[in-house]
Amino acid sequence: MDLTEPKTPAVQASSGHPTQLYILFFAEMWERFSFYGMKALLLAYMVTQLKFDEPKGYAILGSYAALVYTMPMFGGMMADRFLGNRKAVLFGGILMSIGHLVLAIPQGWSFFYGMAFIICGNGFFKPNISSLVGTLYADNDPKKDSGFSLFYMGINIGAALGGLLCGYVGQRINWHYGFGLAGIFMIVGLIVFSIGSKSLGGRGLPPNPIALKKPLFAGITTEVAIYLATLCLVPVVVILFNQYEIMDVIMFGLGAVAIVYILFIAFRLEKTERHKLFSALILVIFSTLFWAFYEQNSGSLNLFAMRNVDMRVAGANLPALSVNNFLPPAWVILLSFFFAWLWPALNKKRREPSTPLKFAFSFILMGIGFYVFYAACALNSDTGLIPLFSFAAGYFFIISGELCISPIGLSMITKLSPKKMVALMMGIWFFASATGEFLAGKIGSLMSVPEDVVNNPVLSLPYYATILNKIGMYSIGIGVLLICFVPLIRKWMSDVK
């Protein structure tokens, strides 16, 4: 019996989506609460508490983000070949829980070790819970894109709550309490998945349970060996944080290896499957540039909000970290309803944009958002503080762009990848995010503000405005370029919509 096939069909909820989607929705929601709640604090904590200079803070943040999105490539591979999605999600969740709780310890060593546990855990959790969503739908099911959009909304409910609460607790009460709060909700997400995973039937089970339990040496099974090897990576990641300069070689080297490996696999496939994989690879490469611009949210825009956004509302001075890390996921939550309705509605009329065209729209919309930021800077150069309304409006366009690429990209990977390498390709997708996040750190460092002007908004504003303008220009230009490639990519996608 093939244990990778579901024993029972997905039960349909009144919404038309499988009920299992909502179990995965809530598990991912609380995991993202912890992940983004912690991430909201990182750069500000390094700059204000650990007293790192800004370029070093950006470099370490970029290294963290790169590693946290690189590990899914390996976690996906381990799930495809050995663990299955469900065991990988559970193992990853345990490691992430440990990491968040370690960060809550007010000791110097805990910062890098906590992040290292989160990096290793995320590598197993993130690609595999997304892959499980894909198993709930048949190929070319028109509900698949909207299902991933709903799942993505769950991600952002967690991110909104995490950024809001952890950002407030960290900035206004105690930084380590903020990290600890993130850990509590990581454990909640793990419990939700553990209880609800029984309803998944045969989905996500190990591809070969007998081989997984087979002893390799000294009575250690393949499964235990994977767990032990992962734990051994924790101190290696800590070393990389302390030697972050070598991350350039690692990231670009891994990128080259990933591309060569995918091309090697592609040329062993028959023509139609090969072209599908080519189209996926092109879109993955473009997504790298999207995340390089978008992820300023977790870095430079955090400091921009603290220094150059007027946070006064009705006489109250709002905490900048909470507001900045609440706005993007809040917009996602609001706009997800619209996009979850829009794509199926356009599909019924046979007017739904193709996946590559949605990707192109994502860059154009994001570019408009950054131009809104830049225009607000130009109009308020005399005070150095842009209105909170302008800040929120810029994010409206940026998040509209995100919803044209991120949930669509998750769905695209499950559609275009060969069945036996979906989790690996999901890992490649997240590796593209990793490379983008790494590049985001380098772009953010261009907005580093000299220490002698950080407390003067009029003098600090130009450091941000110049780069915000360039990001807007390049993003729109890339979107236009991608439109030129749409006909070729659509041809290669064959019957996939």
Coordinates of C-alpha atoms in Angstrom, one line a residue:
M1 CA 0.0 0.0 0.0
D2 CA 1.3 3.5 -0.9
L3 CA 1.2 5.4 2.3
T4 CA 1.8 8.7 0.6
E5 CA -1.7 8.6 -0.7
P6 CA -4.6 9.8 1.5
K7 CA -6.7 7.0 3.0
T8 CA -9.7 9.2 3.1
P9 CA -10.8 12.1 0.9
A10 CA -10.7 15.6 2.1
V11 CA -13.9 16.6 3.9
Q12 CA -15.4 19.7 2.4
A13 CA -16.5 22.5 4.7
S14 CA -19.4 24.8 3.8
S15 CA -16.9 27.2 2.2
G16 CA -16.0 24.5 -0.4
H17 CA -12.5 24.1 1.1
P18 CA -11.4 21.0 2.9
T19 CA -11.9 21.2 6.7
Q20 CA -8.2 20.1 7.1
L21 CA -7.3 23.5 5.6
Y22 CA -8.5 25.2 8.7
I23 CA -6.5 22.9 11.0
L24 CA -3.3 23.9 9.1
F25 CA -4.5 27.5 9.0
F26 CA -4.6 27.7 12.8
A27 CA -1.4 25.8 13.3
E28 CA 0.5 28.1 10.9
M29 CA -1.2 31.2 12.4
W30 CA 0.2 30.6 15.9
E31 CA 3.6 29.6 14.5
R32 CA 3.8 32.8 12.5
F33 CA 2.7 34.8 15.6
S34 CA 5.9 33.6 17.2
F35 CA 8.1 33.9 14.2
Y36 CA 7.1 37.5 13.2
G37 CA 6.7 38.6 16.8
M38 CA 10.3 37.7 17.4
K39 CA 11.5 39.1 14.1
A40 CA 9.9 42.4 14.8
L41 CA 12.3 42.9 17.7
L42 CA 15.6 41.7 16.2
L43 CA 17.1 44.7 14.4
A44 CA 16.0 47.3 17.0
Y45 CA 17.2 45.0 19.8
M46 CA 20.7 44.7 18.2
V47 CA 21.0 48.4 17.5
T48 CA 19.5 49.8 20.8
Q49 CA 20.4 47.0 23.3
L50 CA 23.4 45.1 22.1
K51 CA 24.8 48.4 20.7
F52 CA 25.7 46.9 17.3
D53 CA 26.4 49.6 14.7
E54 CA 23.7 49.7 11.9
P55 CA 25.7 48.0 9.1
K56 CA 26.6 45.1 11.5
G57 CA 22.9 44.9 12.6
Y58 CA 21.7 44.8 9.0
A59 CA 24.4 42.2 8.1
I60 CA 23.3 39.9 11.0
L61 CA 19.6 40.4 10.3
G62 CA 20.3 39.5 6.6
S63 CA 22.3 36.5 7.6
Y64 CA 19.5 35.3 10.0
A65 CA 16.8 35.8 7.4
A66 CA 18.9 34.1 4.7
L67 CA 19.6 31.1 6.9
V68 CA 16.0 30.8 8.2
Y69 CA 14.8 30.6 4.6
T70 CA 17.6 28.5 3.3
M71 CA 17.0 25.6 5.7
P72 CA 13.6 24.8 4.2
M73 CA 15.5 23.5 1.1
F74 CA 17.1 20.8 3.2
G75 CA 14.0 20.3 5.4
G76 CA 12.0 19.8 2.3
M77 CA 14.5 17.3 0.9
M78 CA 14.5 15.3 4.2
A79 CA 10.7 15.2 4.2
D80 CA 10.5 14.1 0.5
R81 CA 13.0 11.3 1.0
F82 CA 12.6 10.1 4.6
L83 CA 10.4 11.8 7.2
G84 CA 7.2 12.8 5.4
N85 CA 5.6 16.2 5.9
R86 CA 4.0 15.5 9.2
K87 CA 7.0 14.3 11.2
A88 CA 9.0 17.2 9.7
V89 CA 6.5 19.8 10.9
L90 CA 6.4 18.3 14.4
F91 CA 10.2 18.2 14.7
G92 CA 10.6 21.7 13.3
G93 CA 8.0 23.0 15.7
I94 CA 9.8 21.6 18.7
L95 CA 13.1 23.2 17.7
M96 CA 11.5 26.5 17.1
S97 CA 9.8 26.4 20.5
I98 CA 13.2 25.8 22.1
G99 CA 14.7 28.7 20.1
H100 CA 12.1 31.2 21.2
L101 CA 12.4 30.2 24.9
V102 CA 16.2 30.4 24.7
L103 CA 15.9 34.0 23.3
A104 CA 13.8 34.8 26.4
I105 CA 16.8 34.1 28.7
P106 CA 18.6 37.4 29.5
Q107 CA 22.1 36.2 28.8
G108 CA 24.6 37.2 26.1
W109 CA 24.9 33.7 24.7
S110 CA 21.2 33.2 24.3
F111 CA 20.7 35.6 21.4
F112 CA 22.6 33.7 18.7
Y113 CA 21.7 30.3 20.0
G114 CA 18.0 31.1 20.2
M115 CA 18.1 32.2 16.6
A116 CA 20.1 29.1 15.5
F117 CA 17.4 26.8 17.0
I118 CA 14.7 28.8 15.2
I119 CA 16.6 28.6 11.9
C120 CA 16.9 24.8 12.1
G121 CA 13.3 24.3 13.2
N122 CA 11.9 26.6 10.5
G123 CA 13.7 24.5 7.9
F124 CA 11.5 21.6 8.7
F125 CA 8.3 23.3 9.7
K126 CA 7.8 25.9 6.9
P127 CA 8.0 24.0 3.6
N128 CA 6.2 21.0 4.9
I129 CA 3.1 22.6 6.3
S130 CA 2.7 24.5 3.0
S131 CA 3.2 21.2 1.1
L132 CA 0.4 19.6 3.2
V133 CA -2.0 22.4 2.1
G134 CA -1.2 21.4 -1.5
T135 CA -2.2 17.8 -0.9
L136 CA -5.8 18.8 0.0
Y137 CA -6.6 19.8 -3.6
A138 CA -6.6 18.0 -6.9
D139 CA -4.3 19.3 -9.7
N140 CA -5.8 22.3 -11.5
D141 CA -8.6 22.6 -8.9
P142 CA -9.6 26.3 -9.3
K143 CA -10.0 26.5 -5.5
K144 CA -6.3 25.8 -5.0
D145 CA -5.1 29.4 -5.4
S146 CA -7.9 30.7 -3.2
G147 CA -7.2 28.0 -0.6
F148 CA -3.5 29.1 -0.5
S149 CA -4.8 32.7 -0.2
L150 CA -6.9 31.8 2.8
F151 CA -3.9 29.9 4.3
Y152 CA -1.8 33.0 3.7
M153 CA -4.4 35.0 5.6
G154 CA -3.8 32.7 8.6
I155 CA -0.1 33.4 8.3
N156 CA -0.8 37.1 8.5
I157 CA -3.3 37.0 11.3
G158 CA -0.5 35.5 13.3
A159 CA 2.0 37.9 12.0
A160 CA -0.2 40.9 12.8
L161 CA -0.9 39.8 16.4
G162 CA 2.7 38.8 16.9
G163 CA 4.2 42.0 15.6
L164 CA 1.6 44.1 17.5
L165 CA 1.9 42.3 20.9
C166 CA 5.6 41.2 20.9
G167 CA 6.6 44.6 19.5
Y168 CA 4.8 46.4 22.3
V169 CA 6.0 44.1 25.0
G170 CA 9.6 44.2 23.7
Q171 CA 9.8 48.0 23.1
R172 CA 7.7 49.2 26.0
I173 CA 8.2 46.6 28.8
N174 CA 11.1 44.2 28.4
W175 CA 12.8 42.9 25.3
H176 CA 13.2 39.3 26.6
Y177 CA 9.5 39.2 27.7
G178 CA 8.7 39.9 24.1
F179 CA 10.8 37.0 22.9
G180 CA 9.2 34.8 25.6
L181 CA 5.7 35.7 24.5
A182 CA 6.6 34.6 21.0
G183 CA 7.7 31.2 22.4
I184 CA 4.4 30.6 24.2
F185 CA 2.4 30.9 21.0
M186 CA 4.9 28.7 19.1
I187 CA 4.0 26.0 21.6
V188 CA 0.3 26.7 21.0
G189 CA 0.8 26.2 17.3
L190 CA 2.6 23.0 17.8
I191 CA -0.3 21.6 20.0
V192 CA -2.9 22.6 17.4
F193 CA -1.0 20.7 14.7
S194 CA -0.4 17.6 16.9
I195 CA -4.1 17.3 17.7
G196 CA -5.4 18.1 14.3
S197 CA -3.0 16.1 12.2
K198 CA -5.0 12.9 12.8
S199 CA -7.6 14.2 10.4
L200 CA -5.1 14.3 7.6
G201 CA -5.5 10.5 7.0
G202 CA -2.6 9.3 5.0
R203 CA -1.4 12.7 3.8
G204 CA 2.2 13.6 4.7
L205 CA 3.3 10.2 6.1
P206 CA 6.9 8.9 5.5
P207 CA 7.4 7.6 1.9
N208 CA 9.1 4.5 3.3
P209 CA 8.3 3.9 7.0
I210 CA 10.4 0.7 7.1
A211 CA 13.5 2.4 5.8
L212 CA 13.0 5.3 8.2
K213 CA 13.2 2.9 11.2
K214 CA 16.1 0.9 9.9
P215 CA 19.3 1.2 12.0
L216 CA 22.2 2.9 10.3
F217 CA 24.9 2.4 13.0
A218 CA 25.1 1.7 16.7
G219 CA 21.4 1.1 16.8
I220 CA 20.7 4.7 15.5
T221 CA 17.8 4.8 13.0
T222 CA 17.6 7.0 9.9
E223 CA 15.0 9.1 11.7
V224 CA 17.1 9.7 14.8
A225 CA 20.2 10.3 12.7
I226 CA 18.3 13.2 10.9
Y227 CA 17.4 14.7 14.2
L228 CA 20.9 14.4 15.7
A229 CA 22.5 15.9 12.5
T230 CA 20.1 18.8 12.7
L231 CA 21.0 19.5 16.3
C232 CA 24.7 19.5 15.3
L233 CA 23.9 22.3 12.9
V234 CA 23.0 24.6 15.8
P235 CA 26.6 25.5 16.9
V236 CA 27.6 25.8 13.2
V237 CA 24.9 28.5 12.7
V238 CA 26.1 30.3 15.8
I239 CA 29.6 30.4 14.2
L240 CA 28.2 31.8 11.0
F241 CA 26.6 34.6 13.0
N242 CA 29.9 35.5 14.5
Q243 CA 31.6 35.3 11.1
Y244 CA 28.8 36.8 9.0
E245 CA 31.2 38.1 6.4
I246 CA 31.4 34.6 4.8
M247 CA 27.7 34.6 4.2
D248 CA 28.2 36.2 0.7
V249 CA 30.1 33.1 -0.4
I250 CA 27.6 30.7 1.2
M251 CA 24.5 32.3 -0.2
F252 CA 25.6 32.7 -3.8
G253 CA 27.3 29.3 -3.7
L254 CA 24.2 27.6 -2.6
G255 CA 22.2 29.6 -5.2
A256 CA 24.4 28.3 -8.0
V257 CA 24.2 24.7 -6.7
A258 CA 20.4 24.9 -6.4
I259 CA 20.0 26.2 -10.0
V260 CA 22.4 23.5 -11.4
Y261 CA 20.7 20.8 -9.4
I262 CA 17.2 21.8 -10.7
L263 CA 18.5 22.0 -14.3
F264 CA 20.1 18.5 -13.8
I265 CA 16.8 17.1 -12.8
A266 CA 14.9 19.0 -15.5
F267 CA 17.0 17.5 -18.3
R268 CA 16.1 14.0 -17.0
L269 CA 12.4 14.7 -17.4
E270 CA 10.2 14.4 -20.5
K271 CA 9.7 17.7 -22.4
T272 CA 6.4 18.9 -20.9
E273 CA 7.5 18.3 -17.3
R274 CA 10.9 19.8 -18.1
H275 CA 9.4 23.0 -19.4
K276 CA 7.1 23.2 -16.3
L277 CA 10.1 23.0 -14.1
F278 CA 11.9 25.7 -16.2
S279 CA 8.9 28.0 -15.8
A280 CA 8.9 27.4 -12.1
L281 CA 12.6 28.2 -11.9
I282 CA 12.3 31.5 -13.8
L283 CA 9.5 32.6 -11.5
V284 CA 11.5 31.6 -8.4
I285 CA 14.5 33.7 -9.6
F286 CA 12.3 36.7 -10.1
S287 CA 10.8 36.2 -6.7
T288 CA 14.3 36.7 -5.2
L289 CA 14.3 40.3 -6.3
F290 CA 10.8 40.9 -5.0
W291 CA 11.8 39.8 -1.5
A292 CA 15.0 41.8 -1.6
F293 CA 12.8 45.0 -1.8
Y294 CA 9.8 43.8 0.2
E295 CA 11.8 42.7 3.3
Q296 CA 12.9 46.2 4.0
N297 CA 9.8 45.9 6.2
S298 CA 11.7 43.8 8.8
G299 CA 14.8 45.9 8.7
S300 CA 15.2 49.5 7.4
L301 CA 11.5 50.3 7.6
N302 CA 11.5 49.4 11.3
L303 CA 14.1 52.0 12.0
F304 CA 12.5 54.4 9.5
A305 CA 9.2 54.1 11.5
M306 CA 11.0 54.7 14.8
R307 CA 12.8 57.8 13.5
N308 CA 10.7 59.4 10.7
V309 CA 7.1 58.4 11.0
D310 CA 4.7 60.6 13.1
M311 CA 3.2 58.0 15.4
R312 CA 0.9 60.4 17.3
V313 CA -2.8 59.4 17.1
A314 CA -5.5 61.1 19.1
G315 CA -2.9 62.4 21.6
A316 CA -1.3 58.9 22.0
N317 CA 2.3 58.2 20.9
L318 CA 2.1 54.7 19.4
P319 CA 5.1 52.3 19.6
A320 CA 6.7 52.3 16.2
L321 CA 7.7 48.6 16.2
S322 CA 4.2 47.5 16.9
V323 CA 2.7 49.7 14.3
N324 CA 5.2 48.9 11.5
N325 CA 5.0 45.2 12.1
F326 CA 1.2 45.3 12.4
L327 CA 0.4 47.2 9.2
P328 CA 1.7 44.7 6.6
P329 CA -0.1 41.6 7.9
A330 CA -3.2 43.7 8.8
W331 CA -3.4 44.8 5.1
V332 CA -2.9 41.1 4.1
I333 CA -5.9 40.1 6.3
L334 CA -8.1 42.7 4.8
L335 CA -7.0 42.2 1.2
S336 CA -6.9 38.4 1.4
F337 CA -10.7 38.3 1.4
F338 CA -10.7 40.4 -1.8
F339 CA -8.1 38.3 -3.6
A340 CA -9.6 35.0 -2.4
W341 CA -12.8 36.2 -4.2
L342 CA -11.1 37.9 -7.1
W343 CA -9.2 35.0 -8.6
P344 CA -12.1 32.5 -8.7
A345 CA -14.4 35.2 -10.0
L346 CA -12.1 36.1 -12.8
N347 CA -11.5 32.4 -13.5
K348 CA -15.3 31.8 -14.0
K349 CA -15.2 34.6 -16.7
R350 CA -12.0 33.2 -18.1
R351 CA -10.2 36.5 -17.4
E352 CA -7.9 35.4 -14.6
P353 CA -4.3 36.6 -15.1
S354 CA -1.8 33.9 -15.6
T355 CA 0.6 33.1 -12.8
P356 CA 3.6 34.9 -14.4
L357 CA 1.4 38.0 -15.1
K358 CA 0.4 38.0 -11.4
F359 CA 4.1 38.0 -10.6
A360 CA 4.6 41.0 -12.9
F361 CA 1.8 42.9 -11.2
S362 CA 3.4 42.2 -7.8
F363 CA 6.5 44.2 -8.7
I364 CA 4.5 47.1 -10.2
L365 CA 2.3 47.4 -7.2
M366 CA 5.2 47.2 -4.8
G367 CA 7.0 49.9 -6.7
I368 CA 4.0 52.2 -6.4
G369 CA 4.0 51.6 -2.6
F370 CA 7.7 52.6 -2.3
Y371 CA 7.0 55.7 -4.4
V372 CA 4.2 56.6 -1.9
F373 CA 6.8 56.5 0.9
Y374 CA 9.2 58.6 -1.2
A375 CA 6.5 61.2 -2.0
A376 CA 5.7 61.5 1.7
C377 CA 9.4 62.1 2.4
A378 CA 9.6 64.8 -0.2
L379 CA 6.4 66.6 1.1
N380 CA 7.5 66.5 4.7
S381 CA 11.3 67.3 4.4
D382 CA 10.9 70.3 6.6
T383 CA 9.7 68.3 9.7
G384 CA 11.4 65.0 8.9
L385 CA 8.3 63.1 9.9
I386 CA 5.9 61.6 7.4
P387 CA 2.2 61.1 8.4
L388 CA 1.1 57.7 9.6
F389 CA -1.6 57.8 6.9
S390 CA 1.0 58.0 4.2
F391 CA 3.0 55.1 5.8
A392 CA -0.1 53.0 5.8
A393 CA -1.1 53.9 2.3
G394 CA 2.3 52.9 1.0
Y395 CA 1.9 49.5 2.6
F396 CA -1.5 49.1 0.9
F397 CA 0.2 48.9 -2.5
I398 CA 3.1 46.8 -1.3
I399 CA 0.8 44.2 0.3
S400 CA -1.4 44.2 -2.8
G401 CA 1.8 43.2 -4.7
E402 CA 2.7 40.6 -2.1
L403 CA -0.7 38.9 -2.5
C404 CA 0.0 38.6 -6.3
I405 CA 3.1 36.6 -5.6
S406 CA 3.4 34.9 -2.3
P407 CA 0.3 32.7 -2.0
I408 CA 0.3 32.4 -5.8
G409 CA 3.9 31.2 -5.6
L410 CA 3.1 28.5 -3.0
S411 CA 0.3 27.2 -5.2
M412 CA 2.5 27.5 -8.4
I413 CA 5.2 25.3 -6.8
T414 CA 2.7 22.5 -6.0
K415 CA 1.3 22.7 -9.6
L416 CA 4.6 22.8 -11.6
S417 CA 6.8 20.5 -9.6
P418 CA 7.1 16.7 -10.2
K419 CA 5.2 14.8 -7.6
K420 CA 8.3 13.3 -5.9
M421 CA 10.0 16.7 -5.4
V422 CA 7.2 19.1 -4.3
A423 CA 8.7 19.6 -0.8
L424 CA 12.2 20.1 -2.3
M425 CA 10.9 22.7 -4.7
M426 CA 9.0 24.3 -1.9
G427 CA 12.3 24.5 -0.1
I428 CA 13.8 26.1 -3.3
W429 CA 11.0 28.6 -3.2
F430 CA 11.9 29.6 0.3
F431 CA 15.6 29.6 -0.5
A432 CA 14.7 32.3 -3.1
S433 CA 13.2 34.2 -0.2
A434 CA 16.4 33.5 1.8
T435 CA 18.5 35.1 -1.0
G436 CA 16.1 38.0 -1.2
E437 CA 16.3 38.6 2.5
F438 CA 20.0 38.4 2.4
L439 CA 20.0 41.0 -0.4
A440 CA 17.5 43.0 1.6
G441 CA 20.1 43.4 4.4
K442 CA 22.6 44.8 1.9
I443 CA 20.0 47.2 0.5
G444 CA 19.0 48.2 4.0
S445 CA 22.6 49.0 4.9
L446 CA 22.5 51.7 2.2
M447 CA 20.0 53.5 4.4
S448 CA 22.2 53.3 7.5
V449 CA 22.0 56.6 9.4
P450 CA 25.1 58.0 11.0
E451 CA 25.0 57.9 14.8
D452 CA 25.2 61.7 15.1
V453 CA 21.9 62.3 13.2
V454 CA 19.7 59.4 14.4
N455 CA 17.8 61.6 16.8
N456 CA 17.3 64.4 14.2
P457 CA 14.4 63.4 11.9
V458 CA 15.1 66.3 9.4
L459 CA 18.7 65.1 8.9
S460 CA 17.9 61.3 8.9
L461 CA 15.1 61.5 6.4
P462 CA 17.2 62.0 3.3
Y463 CA 19.1 58.8 4.0
Y464 CA 15.9 56.8 3.6
A465 CA 14.2 58.9 0.8
T466 CA 17.0 58.4 -1.8
I467 CA 16.9 54.6 -1.5
L468 CA 13.0 54.4 -1.3
N469 CA 12.9 56.3 -4.6
K470 CA 15.3 53.8 -6.2
I471 CA 13.5 50.8 -4.9
G472 CA 10.3 52.1 -6.4
M473 CA 11.9 52.7 -9.8
Y474 CA 13.7 49.3 -10.0
S475 CA 10.6 47.4 -8.9
I476 CA 8.4 48.8 -11.5
G477 CA 11.1 48.3 -14.2
I478 CA 11.4 44.6 -13.2
G479 CA 7.6 44.2 -13.4
V480 CA 7.6 45.6 -17.0
L481 CA 10.5 43.3 -17.9
L482 CA 8.7 40.3 -16.6
I483 CA 5.6 41.1 -18.7
C484 CA 7.8 40.6 -21.7
F485 CA 8.6 37.0 -20.6
V486 CA 5.0 36.1 -19.9
P487 CA 4.2 34.5 -23.3
L488 CA 7.2 32.2 -23.1
I489 CA 6.5 31.2 -19.5
R490 CA 2.9 30.5 -20.2
K491 CA 3.8 28.3 -23.1
W492 CA 6.2 26.3 -20.9
M493 CA 3.5 25.9 -18.2
S494 CA 1.4 23.9 -20.7
D495 CA -1.9 22.9 -19.1
V496 CA -1.2 24.5 -15.7
K497 CA -3.2 27.7 -15.2

